[in-house]
Amino acid sequence: MSEEQTTEQDEELFAPSDPQAAATVTSLREQFGDDLEQVSEHRGEVTIVVRPESIIRICRALREDTQQYDFLADITAVDWREREPRFDVVYHLLSLETRAVLRLKVRVGDEEETTSDPELPTVTAIWPAANFFEREIFDLFGIRFSGHPNMTRILMPSDWVGYPLRKDYPLTGIHLPDPHWGGQVPLQQALPMGTGQQTLRTSDRIQEAPQAGGPGSWSEKKQR
Amino acid sequence: VPPDGFGILTTQINKVLDWSRSNSLWPATFGLACCAIEMMSASASRWDISRFGAEVFRASPRQADLMIVAGRLSVKMAPVLRRIYDQMPEPKWVLSMGACASCGGVFNNYAIVQGVDKVVPVDVYVPGCPPTPDMLLNGINLLQEKIRKHIPNPPDPLQFSTQRYLGSEN
Protein backbone atom coordinates (compact mmCIF):
# COMPACT_ATOMS: atom_id res chain seq x y z
CA MET A 1 0.00 0.00 0.00
CA SER A 2 2.83 2.41 0.63
CA GLU A 3 3.32 4.32 -2.53
CA GLU A 4 6.88 5.31 -1.78
CA GLN A 5 8.23 1.86 -2.41
CA THR A 6 6.72 1.44 -5.82
CA THR A 7 8.85 1.63 -8.89
CA GLU A 8 6.67 4.31 -10.31
CA GLN A 9 8.02 5.92 -13.44
CA ASP A 10 6.86 8.06 -16.25
CA GLU A 11 3.65 6.44 -17.31
CA GLU A 12 4.33 6.60 -21.03
CA LEU A 13 7.53 4.69 -20.53
CA PHE A 14 6.71 2.37 -17.72
CA ALA A 15 5.61 -1.13 -18.50
CA PRO A 16 5.14 -3.89 -15.92
CA SER A 17 7.62 -6.72 -15.98
CA ASP A 18 4.91 -9.35 -16.22
CA PRO A 19 3.93 -9.80 -19.88
CA GLN A 20 0.26 -10.33 -19.13
CA ALA A 21 0.10 -7.20 -17.04
CA ALA A 22 2.07 -5.32 -19.67
CA ALA A 23 -0.46 -6.35 -22.30
CA THR A 24 -3.28 -5.18 -20.05
CA VAL A 25 -1.63 -1.84 -19.47
CA THR A 26 -0.90 -1.39 -23.17
CA SER A 27 -4.46 -2.07 -24.20
CA LEU A 28 -5.83 0.21 -21.48
CA ARG A 29 -3.52 2.98 -22.63
CA GLU A 30 -4.78 2.62 -26.15
CA GLN A 31 -8.39 2.97 -25.06
CA PHE A 32 -8.17 5.34 -22.09
CA GLY A 33 -4.92 7.19 -22.48
CA ASP A 34 -5.53 10.17 -20.25
CA ASP A 35 -7.69 8.37 -17.74
CA LEU A 36 -4.78 6.41 -16.36
CA GLU A 37 -3.10 8.64 -13.84
CA GLN A 38 -0.31 6.35 -12.81
CA VAL A 39 0.92 2.85 -13.42
CA SER A 40 3.22 1.30 -10.87
CA GLU A 41 4.57 -2.05 -9.87
CA HIS A 42 5.59 -3.24 -6.47
CA ARG A 43 6.89 -6.74 -5.86
CA GLY A 44 5.38 -7.90 -9.11
CA GLU A 45 1.94 -6.50 -8.37
CA VAL A 46 0.65 -3.95 -10.83
CA THR A 47 -1.39 -1.01 -9.64
CA ILE A 48 -3.19 1.38 -11.96
CA VAL A 49 -4.52 4.65 -10.61
CA VAL A 50 -7.45 5.79 -12.70
CA ARG A 51 -9.68 8.83 -12.71
CA PRO A 52 -13.00 8.51 -10.89
CA GLU A 53 -15.01 9.53 -13.97
CA SER A 54 -13.70 6.63 -16.01
CA ILE A 55 -13.78 3.83 -13.48
CA ILE A 56 -16.95 2.35 -14.94
CA ARG A 57 -15.67 2.31 -18.49
CA ILE A 58 -12.32 0.89 -17.48
CA CYS A 59 -13.86 -1.81 -15.35
CA ARG A 60 -16.24 -2.77 -18.11
CA ALA A 61 -13.36 -2.98 -20.53
CA LEU A 62 -11.38 -5.13 -18.14
CA ARG A 63 -14.32 -7.42 -17.58
CA GLU A 64 -15.70 -7.77 -21.07
CA ASP A 65 -12.90 -7.17 -23.47
CA THR A 66 -9.76 -9.08 -24.09
CA GLN A 67 -8.49 -9.15 -20.52
CA GLN A 68 -11.37 -11.06 -18.95
CA TYR A 69 -10.95 -9.96 -15.38
CA ASP A 70 -14.08 -11.78 -14.38
CA PHE A 71 -13.46 -12.12 -10.67
CA LEU A 72 -13.74 -9.13 -8.35
CA ALA A 73 -11.72 -10.29 -5.39
CA ASP A 74 -12.11 -7.26 -3.17
CA ILE A 75 -12.95 -3.60 -2.97
CA THR A 76 -11.54 -1.69 -0.08
CA ALA A 77 -10.64 1.85 0.82
CA VAL A 78 -7.81 3.72 2.51
CA ASP A 79 -8.12 6.96 4.42
CA TRP A 80 -5.05 9.11 3.87
CA ARG A 81 -6.40 11.88 6.13
CA GLU A 82 -4.03 14.71 5.18
CA ARG A 83 -3.84 14.00 1.47
CA GLU A 84 -5.94 16.17 -0.80
CA PRO A 85 -7.99 13.47 -2.49
CA ARG A 86 -8.47 11.94 0.88
CA PHE A 87 -9.51 8.38 0.09
CA ASP A 88 -8.23 5.59 -2.08
CA VAL A 89 -10.78 3.08 -3.27
CA VAL A 90 -8.92 -0.06 -4.27
CA TYR A 91 -10.27 -2.74 -6.58
CA HIS A 92 -8.58 -6.13 -6.67
CA LEU A 93 -9.29 -8.01 -9.88
CA LEU A 94 -8.49 -11.55 -10.91
CA SER A 95 -8.83 -13.34 -14.18
CA LEU A 96 -9.84 -16.92 -13.68
CA GLU A 97 -8.84 -17.62 -17.26
CA THR A 98 -5.27 -16.38 -17.17
CA ARG A 99 -4.69 -16.17 -13.40
CA ALA A 100 -3.68 -12.54 -13.88
CA VAL A 101 -4.26 -10.13 -11.03
CA LEU A 102 -4.62 -6.39 -11.19
CA ARG A 103 -5.17 -3.61 -8.71
CA LEU A 104 -7.08 -0.47 -9.58
CA LYS A 105 -7.05 2.61 -7.42
CA VAL A 106 -9.35 5.59 -7.51
CA ARG A 107 -8.69 8.72 -5.50
CA VAL A 108 -11.81 10.43 -4.20
CA GLY A 109 -12.77 13.00 -1.60
CA ASP A 110 -11.17 16.19 -2.82
CA GLU A 111 -13.82 18.65 -1.69
CA GLU A 112 -14.79 19.42 1.89
CA GLU A 113 -14.94 15.84 3.01
CA THR A 114 -15.94 16.68 6.54
CA THR A 115 -19.40 17.79 5.53
CA SER A 116 -20.18 15.80 2.42
CA ASP A 117 -19.44 12.22 1.62
CA PRO A 118 -17.34 11.50 -1.44
CA GLU A 119 -19.15 9.78 -4.24
CA LEU A 120 -18.19 7.23 -6.82
CA PRO A 121 -20.20 5.28 -9.40
CA THR A 122 -20.97 1.72 -8.49
CA VAL A 123 -19.56 -1.28 -10.34
CA THR A 124 -22.34 -3.63 -9.30
CA ALA A 125 -23.58 -3.72 -12.87
CA ILE A 126 -20.24 -5.18 -13.92
CA TRP A 127 -19.51 -7.46 -10.98
CA PRO A 128 -22.50 -8.28 -8.77
CA ALA A 129 -19.99 -9.17 -6.05
CA ALA A 130 -19.34 -5.48 -5.61
CA ASN A 131 -22.66 -5.08 -3.83
CA PHE A 132 -21.57 -6.01 -0.31
CA PHE A 133 -18.07 -4.58 -0.71
CA GLU A 134 -19.44 -1.19 -1.59
CA ARG A 135 -21.93 -1.27 1.22
CA GLU A 136 -19.11 -2.07 3.63
CA ILE A 137 -17.05 0.85 2.33
CA PHE A 138 -20.02 3.15 2.69
CA ASP A 139 -20.62 1.84 6.19
CA LEU A 140 -17.08 2.26 7.44
CA PHE A 141 -15.62 5.04 5.29
CA GLY A 142 -18.65 7.01 4.19
CA ILE A 143 -17.95 6.84 0.47
CA ARG A 144 -21.24 6.71 -1.40
CA PHE A 145 -21.60 4.65 -4.55
CA SER A 146 -24.13 6.22 -6.86
CA GLY A 147 -26.40 3.82 -8.66
CA HIS A 148 -25.96 1.12 -6.05
CA PRO A 149 -29.15 -0.93 -5.60
CA ASN A 150 -29.07 -0.80 -1.80
CA MET A 151 -26.72 1.82 -0.41
CA THR A 152 -27.29 1.12 3.28
CA ARG A 153 -25.11 0.15 6.21
CA ILE A 154 -24.14 -3.49 6.34
CA LEU A 155 -22.09 -3.98 9.53
CA MET A 156 -22.98 -1.20 11.92
CA PRO A 157 -26.51 -0.66 13.24
CA SER A 158 -28.63 1.13 10.71
CA ASP A 159 -28.96 4.29 12.79
CA TRP A 160 -25.26 4.60 13.58
CA VAL A 161 -23.76 8.04 13.15
CA GLY A 162 -20.30 8.46 11.69
CA TYR A 163 -17.94 6.22 9.79
CA PRO A 164 -15.76 4.19 12.14
CA LEU A 165 -12.78 3.47 9.91
CA ARG A 166 -12.09 7.09 9.11
CA LYS A 167 -8.94 8.30 10.79
CA ASP A 168 -10.74 11.07 12.66
CA TYR A 169 -13.25 8.70 14.25
CA PRO A 170 -12.63 8.27 18.00
CA LEU A 171 -11.64 4.66 18.59
CA THR A 172 -13.31 4.24 21.95
CA GLY A 173 -15.60 7.23 22.02
CA ILE A 174 -15.66 9.69 24.87
CA HIS A 175 -15.70 8.24 28.34
CA LEU A 176 -19.10 8.59 29.96
CA PRO A 177 -20.29 7.57 33.40
CA ASP A 178 -22.34 4.43 33.89
CA PRO A 179 -24.90 3.30 33.03
CA HIS A 180 -24.00 3.57 29.40
CA TRP A 181 -23.73 0.84 26.87
CA GLY A 182 -23.68 2.63 23.56
CA GLY A 183 -27.10 1.69 22.33
CA GLN A 184 -28.77 3.20 19.33
CA VAL A 185 -30.31 6.46 20.33
CA PRO A 186 -32.55 8.10 17.73
CA LEU A 187 -31.12 11.41 16.73
CA GLN A 188 -32.89 14.56 15.74
CA GLN A 189 -30.03 15.88 13.69
CA ALA A 190 -26.82 14.56 12.30
CA LEU A 191 -23.75 14.89 14.44
CA PRO A 192 -20.50 16.47 13.32
CA MET A 193 -18.02 14.08 11.85
CA GLY A 194 -15.94 12.20 14.35
CA THR A 195 -18.63 11.88 16.97
CA GLY A 196 -19.43 8.25 17.60
CA GLN A 197 -22.88 7.00 18.33
CA GLN A 198 -21.47 5.37 21.41
CA THR A 199 -20.64 8.74 22.83
CA LEU A 200 -24.32 9.57 23.00
CA ARG A 201 -26.61 8.93 25.85
CA THR A 202 -29.92 10.16 27.02
CA SER A 203 -30.11 11.87 30.37
CA ASP A 204 -33.16 9.91 31.46
CA ARG A 205 -31.20 6.71 31.71
CA ILE A 206 -29.83 7.35 35.18
CA GLN A 207 -32.41 6.40 37.73
CA GLU A 208 -32.31 5.25 41.28
CA ALA A 209 -31.19 1.68 41.61
CA PRO A 210 -33.82 -0.62 43.12
CA GLN A 211 -33.03 -1.86 46.59
CA ALA A 212 -32.30 -5.50 47.22
CA GLY A 213 -35.56 -7.21 48.04
CA GLY A 214 -37.46 -4.20 46.79
CA PRO A 215 -39.71 -3.86 43.77
CA GLY A 216 -38.19 -5.26 40.66
CA SER A 217 -35.92 -7.81 42.26
CA TRP A 218 -36.95 -11.42 42.26
CA SER A 219 -36.69 -11.55 46.02
CA GLU A 220 -39.27 -8.84 46.38
CA LYS A 221 -41.22 -9.28 49.56
CA LYS A 222 -44.90 -9.55 48.91
CA GLN A 223 -47.57 -8.54 51.35
CA ARG A 224 -49.69 -11.39 52.42
CA VAL B 1 -42.06 -15.17 63.71
CA PRO B 2 -38.98 -14.07 61.78
CA PRO B 3 -38.45 -10.31 61.50
CA ASP B 4 -39.32 -10.19 57.83
CA GLY B 5 -42.92 -11.03 58.56
CA PHE B 6 -42.91 -14.47 57.02
CA GLY B 7 -44.18 -17.38 58.96
CA ILE B 8 -41.93 -20.25 59.84
CA LEU B 9 -43.60 -22.42 57.23
CA THR B 10 -43.04 -19.91 54.42
CA THR B 11 -39.42 -19.54 55.37
CA GLN B 12 -38.86 -23.26 55.18
CA ILE B 13 -40.65 -23.45 51.84
CA ASN B 14 -38.44 -20.66 50.53
CA LYS B 15 -35.39 -22.63 51.54
CA VAL B 16 -36.65 -25.64 49.65
CA LEU B 17 -37.43 -23.48 46.65
CA ASP B 18 -33.99 -21.90 46.68
CA TRP B 19 -32.36 -25.28 47.02
CA SER B 20 -34.31 -26.71 44.11
CA ARG B 21 -33.75 -23.65 41.94
CA SER B 22 -30.03 -23.76 42.60
CA ASN B 23 -29.86 -27.39 41.55
CA SER B 24 -31.81 -27.06 38.34
CA LEU B 25 -30.40 -24.01 36.62
CA TRP B 26 -31.49 -24.15 33.01
CA PRO B 27 -29.26 -21.99 30.84
CA ALA B 28 -30.44 -20.37 27.66
CA THR B 29 -28.68 -21.67 24.56
CA PHE B 30 -26.86 -18.50 23.76
CA GLY B 31 -23.27 -18.05 22.72
CA LEU B 32 -21.67 -14.89 21.40
CA ALA B 33 -18.02 -15.73 20.74
CA CYS B 34 -15.20 -18.12 21.53
CA CYS B 35 -16.21 -18.43 25.18
CA ALA B 36 -19.21 -20.38 23.91
CA ILE B 37 -16.83 -23.12 22.79
CA GLU B 38 -15.68 -23.52 26.37
CA MET B 39 -19.29 -23.42 27.48
CA MET B 40 -20.04 -26.29 25.12
CA SER B 41 -17.06 -28.17 26.50
CA ALA B 42 -18.38 -27.64 29.98
CA SER B 43 -21.63 -29.29 28.98
CA ALA B 44 -19.89 -32.19 27.25
CA SER B 45 -18.92 -35.41 28.92
CA ARG B 46 -15.46 -34.50 30.17
CA TRP B 47 -16.56 -31.65 32.42
CA ASP B 48 -20.22 -32.62 32.56
CA ILE B 49 -22.17 -29.62 33.72
CA SER B 50 -25.10 -31.92 34.46
CA ARG B 51 -23.41 -32.92 37.71
CA PHE B 52 -24.68 -29.58 38.96
CA GLY B 53 -28.08 -29.77 37.33
CA ALA B 54 -27.40 -27.19 34.65
CA GLU B 55 -27.23 -29.41 31.61
CA VAL B 56 -30.61 -28.54 30.15
CA PHE B 57 -29.71 -25.82 27.69
CA ARG B 58 -33.03 -24.42 26.58
CA ALA B 59 -33.54 -23.16 23.07
CA SER B 60 -36.22 -20.77 24.25
CA PRO B 61 -35.57 -18.06 26.83
CA ARG B 62 -39.10 -18.67 28.11
CA GLN B 63 -37.89 -21.94 29.61
CA ALA B 64 -34.51 -20.76 30.86
CA ASP B 65 -33.57 -19.14 34.12
CA LEU B 66 -29.83 -18.68 33.62
CA MET B 67 -28.24 -16.60 30.90
CA ILE B 68 -24.56 -17.35 30.31
CA VAL B 69 -23.21 -14.41 28.34
CA ALA B 70 -20.36 -16.22 26.62
CA GLY B 71 -18.32 -13.75 24.64
CA ARG B 72 -18.01 -10.12 23.67
CA LEU B 73 -21.22 -8.23 23.17
CA SER B 74 -21.33 -5.84 20.25
CA VAL B 75 -23.42 -2.72 20.39
CA LYS B 76 -25.52 -4.08 17.56
CA MET B 77 -26.18 -7.28 19.49
CA ALA B 78 -26.97 -5.56 22.80
CA PRO B 79 -30.70 -5.00 22.13
CA VAL B 80 -30.99 -8.66 21.16
CA LEU B 81 -29.36 -9.78 24.38
CA ARG B 82 -31.58 -7.46 26.34
CA ARG B 83 -34.65 -8.85 24.63
CA ILE B 84 -33.64 -12.41 25.44
CA TYR B 85 -33.11 -11.39 29.05
CA ASP B 86 -36.51 -9.72 29.15
CA GLN B 87 -38.15 -12.84 27.77
CA MET B 88 -36.77 -15.05 30.53
CA PRO B 89 -39.26 -15.63 33.36
CA GLU B 90 -38.28 -14.69 36.87
CA PRO B 91 -36.44 -15.72 38.90
CA LYS B 92 -33.50 -15.42 36.53
CA TRP B 93 -29.78 -15.00 36.78
CA VAL B 94 -27.01 -13.81 34.51
CA LEU B 95 -23.48 -15.18 34.44
CA SER B 96 -20.92 -13.09 32.60
CA MET B 97 -18.38 -15.47 31.15
CA GLY B 98 -14.94 -14.19 30.23
CA ALA B 99 -13.09 -10.92 30.15
CA CYS B 100 -14.97 -9.50 27.17
CA ALA B 101 -18.40 -10.02 28.64
CA SER B 102 -17.27 -8.74 32.02
CA CYS B 103 -15.42 -5.57 31.00
CA GLY B 104 -14.90 -5.45 27.24
CA GLY B 105 -11.62 -7.34 27.43
CA VAL B 106 -9.18 -6.47 24.70
CA PHE B 107 -11.94 -4.91 22.62
CA ASN B 108 -11.81 -1.41 23.96
CA ASN B 109 -13.46 0.13 20.94
CA TYR B 110 -16.62 1.75 19.71
CA ALA B 111 -18.31 -1.46 18.62
CA ILE B 112 -18.18 -3.53 21.81
CA VAL B 113 -20.19 -2.93 24.96
CA GLN B 114 -17.68 -2.48 27.76
CA GLY B 115 -19.18 -5.06 30.06
CA VAL B 116 -22.60 -6.63 29.76
CA ASP B 117 -23.53 -5.26 33.17
CA LYS B 118 -24.40 -2.09 31.29
CA VAL B 119 -27.22 -4.01 29.62
CA VAL B 120 -28.32 -6.72 32.05
CA PRO B 121 -27.74 -7.22 35.79
CA VAL B 122 -24.91 -9.68 36.24
CA ASP B 123 -24.86 -12.05 39.20
CA VAL B 124 -21.53 -13.80 38.72
CA TYR B 125 -18.47 -12.76 36.74
CA VAL B 126 -16.14 -15.47 35.53
CA PRO B 127 -12.69 -14.18 34.55
CA GLY B 128 -10.48 -15.66 31.88
CA CYS B 129 -9.84 -15.36 28.18
CA PRO B 130 -11.56 -17.69 27.67
CA PRO B 131 -12.33 -19.27 31.05
CA THR B 132 -11.75 -22.97 31.20
CA PRO B 133 -14.80 -25.18 31.67
CA ASP B 134 -13.66 -25.67 35.25
CA MET B 135 -13.88 -21.96 35.86
CA LEU B 136 -17.36 -21.85 34.38
CA LEU B 137 -18.39 -24.69 36.66
CA ASN B 138 -16.92 -22.80 39.58
CA GLY B 139 -18.95 -19.77 38.57
CA ILE B 140 -22.09 -21.86 38.46
CA ASN B 141 -21.26 -23.25 41.90
CA LEU B 142 -20.89 -19.72 43.20
CA LEU B 143 -24.23 -18.82 41.68
CA GLN B 144 -25.80 -21.85 43.35
CA GLU B 145 -24.40 -20.70 46.65
CA LYS B 146 -25.80 -17.25 46.03
CA ILE B 147 -29.24 -18.63 45.27
CA ARG B 148 -29.24 -20.84 48.35
CA LYS B 149 -28.38 -17.86 50.49
CA HIS B 150 -31.23 -15.97 48.84
CA ILE B 151 -29.00 -13.10 47.76
CA PRO B 152 -31.04 -10.91 45.40
CA ASN B 153 -30.11 -9.96 41.88
CA PRO B 154 -28.07 -6.81 41.44
CA PRO B 155 -30.03 -3.77 40.24
CA ASP B 156 -31.05 -3.73 36.61
CA PRO B 157 -28.99 -1.06 34.84
CA LEU B 158 -31.80 -0.29 32.41
CA GLN B 159 -34.81 -0.96 34.58
CA PHE B 160 -36.35 2.48 34.43
CA SER B 161 -34.71 3.44 31.19
CA THR B 162 -36.22 4.26 27.86
CA GLN B 163 -33.07 2.78 26.39
CA ARG B 164 -34.35 -0.70 27.04
CA TYR B 165 -37.42 -0.19 24.92
CA LEU B 166 -35.68 1.84 22.26
CA GLY B 167 -33.11 -0.86 21.92
CA SER B 168 -35.52 -3.73 21.60
CA GLU B 169 -37.49 -1.99 18.90
CA ASN B 170 -34.52 -1.82 16.60
mmCIF file of N, CA and C in Angstrom, chain A residues 154-157 159-160 164 169 171-172 178-186 198 204-205 207-210 212 216 218-219 224, chain B residues 5 7 10 18 21 75-76 78-79 90-91 93 108-110 112-113 118-119 150-153 155 158-163 170:
data_model
loop_
_atom_site.group_PDB
_atom_site.id
_atom_site.type_symbol
_atom_site.label_atom_id
_atom_site.label_comp_id
_atom_site.label_asym_id
_atom_site.label_seq_id
_atom_site.Cartn_x
_atom_site.Cartn_y
_atom_site.Cartn_z
ATOM 1 N N ILE A 154 -24.100 -2.023 6.377
ATOM 2 C CA ILE A 154 -24.138 -3.489 6.342
ATOM 3 C C ILE A 154 -23.609 -4.084 7.635
ATOM 4 N N LEU A 155 -22.656 -3.433 8.299
ATOM 5 C CA LEU A 155 -22.088 -3.982 9.530
ATOM 6 C C LEU A 155 -22.612 -3.265 10.761
ATOM 7 N N MET A 156 -22.566 -1.951 10.751
ATOM 8 C CA MET A 156 -22.979 -1.199 11.922
ATOM 9 C C MET A 156 -24.503 -1.142 11.994
ATOM 10 N N PRO A 157 -25.055 -0.844 13.171
ATOM 11 C CA PRO A 157 -26.508 -0.663 13.242
ATOM 12 C C PRO A 157 -26.967 0.435 12.289
ATOM 13 N N ASP A 159 -28.864 2.883 12.392
ATOM 14 C CA ASP A 159 -28.962 4.285 12.789
ATOM 15 C C ASP A 159 -27.651 4.817 13.371
ATOM 16 N N TRP A 160 -26.562 4.138 13.105
ATOM 17 C CA TRP A 160 -25.264 4.597 13.582
ATOM 18 C C TRP A 160 -24.911 5.930 12.928
ATOM 19 N N PRO A 164 -16.764 4.572 11.148
ATOM 20 C CA PRO A 164 -15.758 4.194 12.137
ATOM 21 C C PRO A 164 -14.346 4.020 11.609
ATOM 22 N N TYR A 169 -12.197 9.274 13.406
ATOM 23 C CA TYR A 169 -13.247 8.699 14.250
ATOM 24 C C TYR A 169 -12.631 8.286 15.578
ATOM 25 N N LEU A 171 -11.651 6.124 18.519
ATOM 26 C CA LEU A 171 -11.644 4.658 18.588
ATOM 27 C C LEU A 171 -12.565 4.142 19.682
ATOM 28 N N THR A 172 -12.492 4.748 20.847
ATOM 29 C CA THR A 172 -13.306 4.244 21.954
ATOM 30 C C THR A 172 -14.435 5.179 22.305
ATOM 31 N N ASP A 178 -21.335 5.494 33.971
ATOM 32 C CA ASP A 178 -22.337 4.431 33.892
ATOM 33 C C ASP A 178 -23.686 4.952 34.355
ATOM 34 N N PRO A 179 -24.797 4.390 33.977
ATOM 35 C CA PRO A 179 -24.900 3.295 33.029
ATOM 36 C C PRO A 179 -24.884 3.803 31.601
ATOM 37 N N HIS A 180 -24.167 3.119 30.775
ATOM 38 C CA HIS A 180 -24.003 3.569 29.403
ATOM 39 C C HIS A 180 -23.480 2.395 28.622
ATOM 40 N N TRP A 181 -24.183 1.992 27.620
ATOM 41 C CA TRP A 181 -23.725 0.840 26.872
ATOM 42 C C TRP A 181 -23.640 1.106 25.392
ATOM 43 N N GLY A 182 -23.899 2.334 24.966
ATOM 44 C CA GLY A 182 -23.682 2.628 23.563
ATOM 45 C C GLY A 182 -24.786 2.154 22.665
ATOM 46 N N GLY A 183 -25.996 2.130 23.160
ATOM 47 C CA GLY A 183 -27.096 1.693 22.325
ATOM 48 C C GLY A 183 -27.451 2.708 21.268
ATOM 49 N N GLN A 184 -28.367 2.317 20.413
ATOM 50 C CA GLN A 184 -28.765 3.195 19.333
ATOM 51 C C GLN A 184 -29.791 4.189 19.841
ATOM 52 N N VAL A 185 -29.413 5.421 19.890
ATOM 53 C CA VAL A 185 -30.313 6.461 20.331
ATOM 54 C C VAL A 185 -30.784 7.224 19.101
ATOM 55 N N PRO A 186 -32.088 7.340 18.893
ATOM 56 C CA PRO A 186 -32.549 8.096 17.728
ATOM 57 C C PRO A 186 -32.101 9.543 17.824
ATOM 58 N N GLN A 198 -21.641 5.869 20.054
ATOM 59 C CA GLN A 198 -21.474 5.368 21.407
ATOM 60 C C GLN A 198 -21.262 6.499 22.404
ATOM 61 N N ASP A 204 -32.148 10.574 30.617
ATOM 62 C CA ASP A 204 -33.157 9.913 31.462
ATOM 63 C C ASP A 204 -32.778 8.489 31.792
ATOM 64 N N ARG A 205 -31.549 8.094 31.448
ATOM 65 C CA ARG A 205 -31.201 6.711 31.715
ATOM 66 C C ARG A 205 -30.753 6.491 33.153
ATOM 67 N N GLN A 207 -31.303 6.411 36.782
ATOM 68 C CA GLN A 207 -32.408 6.401 37.733
ATOM 69 C C GLN A 207 -31.892 5.781 39.009
ATOM 70 N N GLU A 208 -32.725 5.855 40.023
ATOM 71 C CA GLU A 208 -32.308 5.246 41.280
ATOM 72 C C GLU A 208 -32.307 3.731 41.129
ATOM 73 N N ALA A 209 -31.276 3.126 41.668
ATOM 74 C CA ALA A 209 -31.194 1.680 41.614
ATOM 75 C C ALA A 209 -32.207 1.088 42.590
ATOM 76 N N PRO A 210 -32.886 0.010 42.190
ATOM 77 C CA PRO A 210 -33.815 -0.621 43.121
ATOM 78 C C PRO A 210 -33.060 -1.282 44.260
ATOM 79 N N ALA A 212 -32.225 -4.046 47.144
ATOM 80 C CA ALA A 212 -32.300 -5.499 47.223
ATOM 81 C C ALA A 212 -33.561 -5.884 47.987
ATOM 82 N N GLY A 216 -39.027 -5.016 41.821
ATOM 83 C CA GLY A 216 -38.188 -5.261 40.657
ATOM 84 C C GLY A 216 -37.231 -6.404 40.855
ATOM 85 N N TRP A 218 -36.165 -10.181 42.175
ATOM 86 C CA TRP A 218 -36.947 -11.416 42.258
ATOM 87 C C TRP A 218 -37.231 -11.806 43.695
ATOM 88 N N SER A 219 -36.452 -11.227 44.609
ATOM 89 C CA SER A 219 -36.693 -11.548 46.021
ATOM 90 C C SER A 219 -37.596 -10.523 46.678
ATOM 91 N N ARG A 224 -48.735 -10.301 52.408
ATOM 92 C CA ARG A 224 -49.687 -11.390 52.418
ATOM 93 C C ARG A 224 -51.075 -10.882 52.753
ATOM 94 N N GLY B 5 -41.490 -10.909 58.649
ATOM 95 C CA GLY B 5 -42.923 -11.030 58.565
ATOM 96 C C GLY B 5 -43.404 -12.348 58.005
ATOM 97 N N GLY B 7 -44.016 -16.341 57.970
ATOM 98 C CA GLY B 7 -44.179 -17.381 58.955
ATOM 99 C C GLY B 7 -43.080 -18.405 58.837
ATOM 100 N N THR B 10 -43.446 -20.553 55.663
ATOM 101 C CA THR B 10 -43.036 -19.911 54.417
ATOM 102 C C THR B 10 -41.525 -19.873 54.298
ATOM 103 N N ASP B 18 -35.325 -22.352 47.065
ATOM 104 C CA ASP B 18 -33.990 -21.903 46.685
ATOM 105 C C ASP B 18 -33.077 -23.092 46.407
ATOM 106 N N ARG B 21 -34.132 -24.537 43.044
ATOM 107 C CA ARG B 21 -33.750 -23.654 41.944
ATOM 108 C C ARG B 21 -32.250 -23.733 41.692
ATOM 109 N N VAL B 75 -22.349 -3.682 20.172
ATOM 110 C CA VAL B 75 -23.421 -2.720 20.388
ATOM 111 C C VAL B 75 -24.642 -3.097 19.563
ATOM 112 N N LYS B 76 -24.394 -3.676 18.401
ATOM 113 C CA LYS B 76 -25.517 -4.081 17.559
ATOM 114 C C LYS B 76 -26.273 -5.252 18.167
ATOM 115 N N ALA B 78 -26.492 -5.842 21.444
ATOM 116 C CA ALA B 78 -26.966 -5.556 22.798
ATOM 117 C C ALA B 78 -28.486 -5.545 22.914
ATOM 118 N N PRO B 79 -29.234 -4.939 21.993
ATOM 119 C CA PRO B 79 -30.697 -5.002 22.126
ATOM 120 C C PRO B 79 -31.233 -6.424 22.046
ATOM 121 N N GLU B 90 -38.955 -14.798 35.575
ATOM 122 C CA GLU B 90 -38.283 -14.688 36.875
ATOM 123 C C GLU B 90 -38.611 -15.911 37.717
ATOM 124 N N PRO B 91 -37.746 -16.303 38.632
ATOM 125 C CA PRO B 91 -36.445 -15.717 38.901
ATOM 126 C C PRO B 91 -35.424 -16.090 37.831
ATOM 127 N N TRP B 93 -31.120 -15.421 36.410
ATOM 128 C CA TRP B 93 -29.780 -15.001 36.784
ATOM 129 C C TRP B 93 -28.933 -14.854 35.528
ATOM 130 N N ASN B 108 -11.452 -2.725 23.446
ATOM 131 C CA ASN B 108 -11.814 -1.409 23.964
ATOM 132 C C ASN B 108 -12.069 -0.483 22.785
ATOM 133 N N ASN B 109 -13.182 -0.688 22.121
ATOM 134 C CA ASN B 109 -13.461 0.129 20.945
ATOM 135 C C ASN B 109 -14.939 0.478 20.880
ATOM 136 N N TYR B 110 -15.281 1.202 19.834
ATOM 137 C CA TYR B 110 -16.619 1.748 19.707
ATOM 138 C C TYR B 110 -17.684 0.695 19.500
ATOM 139 N N ILE B 112 -17.945 -2.506 20.794
ATOM 140 C CA ILE B 112 -18.178 -3.530 21.805
ATOM 141 C C ILE B 112 -18.659 -2.857 23.089
ATOM 142 N N VAL B 113 -19.701 -3.423 23.673
ATOM 143 C CA VAL B 113 -20.188 -2.929 24.960
ATOM 144 C C VAL B 113 -19.146 -3.260 26.030
ATOM 145 N N LYS B 118 -23.745 -3.318 31.724
ATOM 146 C CA LYS B 118 -24.400 -2.088 31.290
ATOM 147 C C LYS B 118 -25.731 -2.377 30.605
ATOM 148 N N VAL B 119 -25.992 -3.639 30.316
ATOM 149 C CA VAL B 119 -27.216 -4.011 29.619
ATOM 150 C C VAL B 119 -28.125 -4.854 30.511
ATOM 151 N N HIS B 150 -30.158 -16.895 49.166
ATOM 152 C CA HIS B 150 -31.231 -15.965 48.838
ATOM 153 C C HIS B 150 -30.704 -14.539 48.672
ATOM 154 N N ILE B 151 -29.545 -14.427 48.035
ATOM 155 C CA ILE B 151 -29.003 -13.100 47.759
ATOM 156 C C ILE B 151 -29.687 -12.567 46.509
ATOM 157 N N PRO B 152 -30.267 -11.387 46.551
ATOM 158 C CA PRO B 152 -31.044 -10.911 45.402
ATOM 159 C C PRO B 152 -30.159 -10.541 44.228
ATOM 160 N N ASN B 153 -30.814 -10.407 43.080
ATOM 161 C CA ASN B 153 -30.111 -9.959 41.879
ATOM 162 C C ASN B 153 -29.588 -8.550 42.088
ATOM 163 N N PRO B 155 -29.052 -4.639 40.901
ATOM 164 C CA PRO B 155 -30.028 -3.773 40.240
ATOM 165 C C PRO B 155 -29.887 -3.821 38.725
ATOM 166 N N LEU B 158 -30.883 -0.978 33.322
ATOM 167 C CA LEU B 158 -31.803 -0.287 32.405
ATOM 168 C C LEU B 158 -33.247 -0.389 32.874
ATOM 169 N N GLN B 159 -33.452 -0.621 34.167
ATOM 170 C CA GLN B 159 -34.807 -0.965 34.578
ATOM 171 C C GLN B 159 -35.813 0.156 34.303
ATOM 172 N N PHE B 160 -35.418 1.368 34.618
ATOM 173 C CA PHE B 160 -36.347 2.478 34.430
ATOM 174 C C PHE B 160 -35.949 3.311 33.224
ATOM 175 N N SER B 161 -35.295 2.693 32.291
ATOM 176 C CA SER B 161 -34.708 3.443 31.195
ATOM 177 C C SER B 161 -35.537 3.300 29.939
ATOM 178 N N THR B 162 -35.611 4.367 29.178
ATOM 179 C CA THR B 162 -36.220 4.263 27.860
ATOM 180 C C THR B 162 -35.320 3.511 26.903
ATOM 181 N N GLN B 163 -34.037 3.453 27.243
ATOM 182 C CA GLN B 163 -33.068 2.782 26.388
ATOM 183 C C GLN B 163 -33.454 1.334 26.124
ATOM 184 N N ASN B 170 -35.360 -1.914 17.796
ATOM 185 C CA ASN B 170 -34.524 -1.817 16.601
ATOM 186 C C ASN B 170 -34.237 -3.185 16.010
#
